[in-house]
Tab-separated table of C-alpha atoms and ligand atoms in Angstrom:
chain	number	residue	atom	x	y	z
A	1	MET	CA	100.157	103.988	114.697
A	2	ASP	CA	101.552	100.819	116.107
A	3	TYR	CA	99.943	97.790	114.387
A	4	CYS	CA	100.411	95.108	117.026
A	5	ARG	CA	97.413	93.592	118.939
A	6	LYS	CA	94.978	95.879	117.140
A	7	VAL	CA	91.536	95.422	115.588
A	8	ILE	CA	92.129	95.975	111.880
A	9	LEU	CA	89.721	96.061	108.935
A	10	LEU	CA	91.230	95.636	105.479
A	11	THR	CA	89.119	95.766	102.315
A	12	GLY	CA	90.227	94.016	99.135
A	13	ALA	CA	92.322	91.326	100.822
A	14	SER	CA	91.930	88.443	98.360
A	15	SER	CA	94.878	89.408	96.133
A	16	GLY	CA	97.576	91.959	95.373
A	17	ILE	CA	98.592	94.730	97.745
A	18	GLY	CA	95.770	94.030	100.210
A	19	ARG	CA	96.680	90.356	100.528
A	20	ALA	CA	100.398	91.102	100.903
A	21	THR	CA	99.682	93.705	103.606
A	22	VAL	CA	97.324	91.513	105.599
A	23	LEU	CA	99.831	88.651	105.599
A	24	LYS	CA	102.414	90.957	107.183
A	25	LEU	CA	99.913	92.264	109.753
A	26	ALA	CA	99.052	88.655	110.618
A	27	ALA	CA	102.428	88.188	112.328
A	28	GLN	CA	101.566	90.878	114.927
A	29	GLU	CA	98.824	89.134	116.970
A	30	ASN	CA	96.077	91.281	115.516
A	31	LYS	CA	92.350	90.737	115.109
A	32	ILE	CA	91.775	91.247	111.399
A	33	ALA	CA	88.528	91.529	109.404
A	34	ILE	CA	89.007	91.098	105.664
A	35	THR	CA	86.729	91.620	102.676
A	36	ALA	CA	86.632	90.892	98.918
A	37	ARG	CA	84.231	89.281	96.430
A	38	ARG	CA	86.204	86.064	95.752
A	39	LYS	CA	85.141	83.946	98.711
A	40	GLU	CA	87.591	81.064	98.200
A	41	LEU	CA	90.633	83.327	97.932
A	42	LEU	CA	89.488	85.235	100.999
A	43	ALA	CA	89.182	81.961	102.951
A	44	GLU	CA	92.741	81.019	101.922
A	45	VAL	CA	94.056	84.370	103.148
A	46	ALA	CA	92.141	83.934	106.437
A	47	GLU	CA	93.726	80.534	106.997
A	48	ALA	CA	97.198	81.996	106.434
A	49	VAL	CA	96.392	84.840	108.863
A	50	ARG	CA	95.294	82.389	111.585
A	51	ASN	CA	98.360	80.202	111.014
A	52	ALA	CA	100.535	83.273	111.542
A	53	GLY	CA	98.972	83.904	114.965
A	54	SER	CA	96.223	86.494	114.390
A	55	GLU	CA	92.436	86.125	114.569
A	56	CYS	CA	90.510	86.620	111.331
A	57	LEU	CA	86.925	87.287	110.231
A	58	THR	CA	86.026	87.086	106.539
A	59	PHE	CA	83.300	89.135	104.868
A	60	PRO	CA	82.803	88.114	101.248
A	61	GLY	CA	80.927	90.853	99.399
A	62	ASP	CA	80.958	93.795	97.042
A	63	ALA	CA	82.458	97.020	98.409
A	64	THR	CA	80.328	99.086	96.035
A	65	ASN	CA	77.327	98.000	98.101
A	66	ALA	CA	76.866	100.356	101.079
A	67	LYS	CA	74.788	97.792	103.002
A	68	HIS	CA	77.653	95.278	102.792
A	69	ALA	CA	80.065	97.856	104.219
A	70	GLU	CA	77.698	98.786	107.063
A	71	LYS	CA	77.329	95.105	107.970
A	72	VAL	CA	81.092	94.474	107.909
A	73	VAL	CA	81.683	97.341	110.349
A	74	ARG	CA	78.749	96.373	112.586
A	75	ASP	CA	79.701	92.676	112.773
A	76	THR	CA	83.389	93.449	113.373
A	77	VAL	CA	82.512	95.763	116.262
A	78	ASN	CA	79.990	93.262	117.671
A	79	ARG	CA	82.746	90.661	117.729
A	80	TRP	CA	85.766	92.683	118.847
A	81	GLY	CA	84.301	95.865	120.345
A	82	ARG	CA	86.121	98.468	118.250
A	83	ILE	CA	88.139	99.204	115.098
A	84	ASP	CA	91.617	100.665	115.551
A	85	ILE	CA	92.852	100.684	111.967
A	86	ALA	CA	90.858	100.514	108.719
A	87	ILE	CA	92.805	100.043	105.494
A	88	LEU	CA	90.490	100.839	102.573
A	89	ASN	CA	92.288	99.203	99.692
A	90	VAL	CA	89.632	98.155	97.149
A	91	GLY	CA	90.242	99.568	93.688
A	92	ALA	CA	90.997	98.709	90.078
A	93	GLY	CA	92.377	100.609	87.107
A	94	PRO	CA	92.180	98.671	83.859
A	95	ALA	CA	93.407	100.572	80.789
A	96	THR	CA	90.753	102.612	79.045
A	97	ASN	CA	90.202	105.009	76.165
A	98	LEU	CA	87.981	107.986	76.929
A	99	LEU	CA	87.150	108.473	73.226
A	100	THR	CA	85.414	105.111	72.994
A	101	SER	CA	84.468	104.243	76.575
A	102	SER	CA	80.816	103.998	77.634
A	103	ALA	CA	79.253	106.046	80.428
A	104	GLU	CA	78.603	102.783	82.261
A	105	ARG	CA	82.280	101.821	82.150
A	106	ILE	CA	83.514	105.242	83.290
A	107	LEU	CA	81.002	105.309	86.139
A	108	GLY	CA	81.852	101.689	86.984
A	109	CYS	CA	85.445	102.787	87.552
A	110	MET	CA	84.189	105.518	89.875
A	111	ARG	CA	82.162	102.941	91.819
A	112	ALA	CA	85.136	100.570	92.072
A	113	ASN	CA	87.580	103.215	93.307
A	114	TYR	CA	85.506	105.965	94.943
A	115	ASP	CA	82.193	104.488	96.113
A	116	SER	CA	84.010	101.407	97.454
A	117	MET	CA	86.031	103.704	99.729
A	118	VAL	CA	83.181	106.033	100.763
A	119	ASN	CA	80.931	103.075	101.652
A	120	PHE	CA	83.441	101.983	104.313
A	121	TYR	CA	84.749	105.422	105.300
A	122	VAL	CA	81.339	106.565	106.584
A	123	PRO	CA	80.526	103.710	109.028
A	124	VAL	CA	84.169	103.331	110.119
A	125	LEU	CA	84.454	107.040	110.914
A	126	ARG	CA	81.122	106.959	112.760
A	127	GLN	CA	82.363	103.999	114.817
A	128	MET	CA	85.733	105.606	115.557
A	129	ARG	CA	84.055	108.850	116.668
A	130	ALA	CA	82.106	106.803	119.225
A	131	GLN	CA	85.343	105.276	120.530
A	132	THR	CA	87.682	106.973	122.966
A	133	THR	CA	90.763	105.119	121.732
A	134	ARG	CA	92.805	106.368	118.774
A	135	GLY	CA	91.766	105.360	115.253
A	136	LEU	CA	93.423	105.457	111.838
A	137	ILE	CA	91.654	105.223	108.467
A	138	THR	CA	94.067	104.633	105.616
A	139	HIS	CA	93.020	104.806	101.981
A	140	ILE	CA	95.166	103.095	99.362
A	141	ASN	CA	95.032	105.655	96.570
A	142	SER	CA	97.627	106.097	93.785
A	143	LEU	CA	100.281	108.513	92.528
A	144	ALA	CA	97.967	108.606	89.496
A	145	SER	CA	95.533	110.728	91.540
A	146	TYR	CA	97.497	113.929	90.894
A	147	PHE	CA	96.819	114.452	87.170
A	148	GLY	CA	95.164	112.834	84.180
A	149	ILE	CA	97.119	110.070	82.447
A	150	PRO	CA	96.277	108.708	78.981
A	151	MET	CA	94.789	105.166	79.222
A	152	GLN	CA	93.933	105.858	82.869
A	153	GLY	CA	91.426	108.725	82.585
A	154	ASP	CA	88.516	107.224	84.531
A	155	TYR	CA	90.850	105.776	87.171
A	156	THR	CA	92.808	109.007	87.702
A	157	ALA	CA	89.536	110.957	88.021
A	158	ALA	CA	88.152	108.535	90.625
A	159	LYS	CA	91.375	108.472	92.639
A	160	ALA	CA	91.615	112.295	92.506
A	161	ALA	CA	88.087	112.541	93.922
A	162	ALA	CA	89.025	110.175	96.751
A	163	ARG	CA	92.213	112.117	97.522
A	164	ILE	CA	90.312	115.393	97.782
A	165	LEU	CA	87.584	113.855	99.941
A	166	PHE	CA	90.157	112.635	102.489
A	167	GLU	CA	92.067	115.920	102.338
A	168	THR	CA	88.895	117.826	103.208
A	169	ALA	CA	87.701	115.396	105.883
A	170	ARG	CA	91.141	115.718	107.500
A	171	MET	CA	90.672	119.508	107.698
A	172	GLU	CA	87.227	118.996	109.211
A	173	LEU	CA	88.539	116.634	111.894
A	174	GLU	CA	90.868	119.441	112.928
A	175	HIS	CA	88.177	122.122	112.647
A	176	PHE	CA	85.750	120.192	114.857
A	177	GLY	CA	88.415	119.163	117.352
A	178	VAL	CA	88.302	115.412	116.674
A	179	ASP	CA	91.885	114.658	117.595
A	180	HIS	CA	91.816	110.909	118.253
A	181	ILE	CA	91.238	109.986	114.580
A	182	ARG	CA	93.775	110.201	111.747
A	183	LEU	CA	92.947	110.022	108.046
A	184	GLN	CA	95.752	108.907	105.796
A	185	THR	CA	96.109	108.571	102.049
A	186	ILE	CA	98.810	106.278	100.693
A	187	HIS	CA	99.856	106.804	97.072
A	188	PRO	CA	101.746	103.840	95.571
A	189	GLY	CA	103.465	104.058	92.206
A	190	PHE	CA	103.432	100.923	90.055
A	191	VAL	CA	103.212	97.617	91.944
A	192	SER	CA	103.417	94.177	90.315
A	193	SER	CA	100.087	92.950	91.662
A	194	LYS	CA	99.082	90.915	88.607
A	195	PRO	CA	100.142	90.333	84.983
A	196	LYS	CA	98.964	93.306	82.917
A	197	GLN	CA	97.292	92.865	79.543
A	198	ASP	CA	97.761	96.510	78.575
A	199	LYS	CA	100.875	98.195	77.128
A	200	LEU	CA	100.964	100.870	79.813
A	201	PRO	CA	104.596	101.664	80.751
A	202	ARG	CA	105.267	100.769	84.404
A	203	PRO	CA	108.503	102.547	85.442
A	204	ASN	CA	110.062	101.734	88.837
A	205	GLU	CA	107.569	98.907	89.442
A	206	LEU	CA	107.777	97.531	92.995
A	207	SER	CA	107.134	93.996	94.250
A	208	LEU	CA	104.088	93.299	96.422
A	209	GLU	CA	106.417	92.613	99.323
A	210	ALA	CA	108.076	96.034	99.002
A	211	ALA	CA	104.705	97.771	98.624
A	212	ALA	CA	103.348	96.085	101.775
A	213	ASP	CA	106.473	97.171	103.691
A	214	HIS	CA	105.844	100.763	102.590
A	215	ILE	CA	102.228	100.537	103.728
A	216	LEU	CA	103.249	99.325	107.188
A	217	ARG	CA	105.829	102.108	107.408
A	218	ALA	CA	103.174	104.650	106.424
A	219	ILE	CA	100.745	103.335	109.040
A	220	ARG	CA	103.379	103.498	111.748
A	221	SER	CA	104.315	107.085	110.807
A	222	GLU	CA	100.704	108.267	110.282
A	223	THR	CA	102.012	110.575	107.517
A	224	PRO	CA	98.814	112.163	106.118
A	225	GLU	CA	99.888	111.761	102.452
A	226	TYR	CA	102.468	108.992	102.015
A	227	ARG	CA	103.900	108.519	98.495
A	228	PHE	CA	106.178	105.753	97.218
A	229	PRO	CA	108.563	104.808	95.670
A	230	ALA	CA	110.708	107.936	96.088
A	231	GLY	CA	111.656	108.317	92.390
A	232	MET	CA	108.058	108.159	91.167
A	233	ALA	CA	106.895	110.389	94.029
A	234	LEU	CA	109.433	112.999	92.935
A	235	ALA	CA	108.391	112.672	89.271
A	236	THR	CA	104.777	113.207	90.333
A	237	ARG	CA	105.719	116.282	92.352
A	238	VAL	CA	107.498	117.756	89.311
A	239	GLY	CA	104.540	116.785	87.105
A	240	ARG	CA	102.170	118.706	89.368
A	241	ILE	CA	103.983	121.995	88.763
A	242	ALA	CA	105.016	121.396	85.132
A	243	PRO	CA	103.113	123.405	82.481
A	244	LEU	CA	100.244	121.456	80.936
A	245	TRP	CA	101.786	121.440	77.433
A	246	LEU	CA	104.992	119.834	78.782
A	247	LYS	CA	103.146	117.267	80.891
A	248	THR	CA	100.961	116.375	77.901
A	249	LYS	CA	104.018	115.936	75.665
A	250	ILE	CA	105.779	113.651	78.172
A	251	LEU	CA	102.710	111.551	78.953
A	252	LEU	CA	101.762	111.131	75.286
A	253	GLY	CA	105.373	110.214	74.512
A	254	ALA	CA	105.021	107.245	76.889
A	255	ALA	CA	101.575	106.132	75.651
A	256	PRO	CA	101.317	103.443	72.949
A	257	LYS	CA	100.159	104.755	69.529
A	258	GLN	CA	97.060	102.534	69.583
A	259	TYR	CA	95.052	101.417	72.592
B	301	LIG	N1	99.078	97.650	91.411
B	301	LIG	C1	99.426	98.918	91.210
B	301	LIG	O1	100.311	99.234	90.381
B	301	LIG	C2	98.766	100.019	92.025
B	301	LIG	C3	99.347	101.296	91.991
B	301	LIG	C4	98.764	102.308	92.713
B	301	LIG	C5	97.624	102.071	93.461
B	301	LIG	N2	97.072	100.830	93.474
B	301	LIG	C6	95.854	100.642	94.275
B	301	LIG	O2	96.075	99.600	95.210
B	301	LIG	C7	94.825	98.964	95.519
B	301	LIG	C8	95.001	97.459	95.358
B	301	LIG	O3	95.290	97.176	94.005
B	301	LIG	P1	96.053	95.868	93.517
B	301	LIG	O4	97.014	96.287	92.482
B	301	LIG	O5	96.531	95.084	94.673
B	301	LIG	O6	94.859	95.125	92.742
B	301	LIG	P2	94.248	93.656	92.890
B	301	LIG	O7	95.306	92.632	93.015
B	301	LIG	O8	93.264	93.532	91.777
B	301	LIG	O9	93.477	93.724	94.278
B	301	LIG	C9	92.282	94.433	94.413
B	301	LIG	C10	91.553	93.881	95.624
B	301	LIG	O10	90.331	94.584	95.741
B	301	LIG	C11	89.245	93.667	95.693
B	301	LIG	N3	88.124	94.289	95.015
B	301	LIG	C12	88.115	94.892	93.804
B	301	LIG	N4	86.887	95.335	93.530
B	301	LIG	C13	86.103	95.000	94.601
B	301	LIG	C14	84.749	95.188	94.915
B	301	LIG	N5	83.908	95.815	94.079
B	301	LIG	N6	84.287	94.716	96.092
B	301	LIG	C15	85.114	94.066	96.950
B	301	LIG	N7	86.405	93.877	96.700
B	301	LIG	C16	86.895	94.339	95.536
B	301	LIG	C17	89.773	92.463	94.957
B	301	LIG	O11	89.095	91.289	95.375
B	301	LIG	P3	87.930	90.539	94.578
B	301	LIG	O12	88.250	90.641	93.123
B	301	LIG	O13	88.006	89.156	95.133
B	301	LIG	O14	86.679	91.265	94.965
B	301	LIG	C18	91.212	92.415	95.452
B	301	LIG	O15	91.269	91.768	96.709
B	301	LIG	C19	93.805	99.579	94.564
B	301	LIG	O16	93.071	100.581	95.230
B	301	LIG	C20	94.659	100.192	93.464
B	301	LIG	O17	94.017	101.268	92.833
B	301	LIG	C21	97.611	99.802	92.774
């Protein structure tokens, strides 16, 4: 979908990939609603968006709270009348160890990556179904959603759940003849969003700038499952068909001895 003079909602805009993407969208005379918990950072992003020529509404709040998400969608529509593009970007994947992790921590990762998406997906989809104009909901997932990865177990499980939810909802849009809405999942490989404390290997890591360019390209093409960068996307494709023993050997070979 073209992303010029559109009403766009982007969650998780205070830093990283979300911030880099919204700053690029700002140059296209859009009306952009942004969310995140860190109010001051969000306000800084909003100022940069307005300086670049787009309108901006900020909604500080926690994406794991369904009421927050409902209010963001309602207030955005009250102000601008519709939502054309929603980029559901909130997520986090700190390193973990499933032998020592608590239930609370594992479920917290699910809330951060899965609930945070579902909370927005539901009211945005409802709104777009009521519109007659075309709509696109894009979820920023991860190449890590395709199989379990040591140190990333809770994250890969949450992202896999989100991938399958979108895959199924996409089938249902087709089944029920809803042809003005597109659901898209974008799977980045490693992106240098912030300094990492863990020793997780990060092959082919991309800059934020390059990741945001990929996201805009994906939105324009409306490719249902967009994966980048190409080398990591290919490695993931091979990993999906490799026998489990081989995948385990390769992944454990890359994992630090202690974590
Ligand atoms: N970086 C990578 O290598 C990589 C690779 C593949 C996929 N991804 C995915 O890309 C997305 C963005 O990640 P990133 O690397 O750019 O991380 P990031 O710099 O930490 O950005 C995450 C954004 O989400 C917001 N956020 C997190 N939890 C939230 C919550 N509960 N409620 C509201 N906002 C929340 C953060 O803002 P506040 O903290 O201010 O709330 C921040 O704006 C994530 O979904 C991640 O899984 C990243």
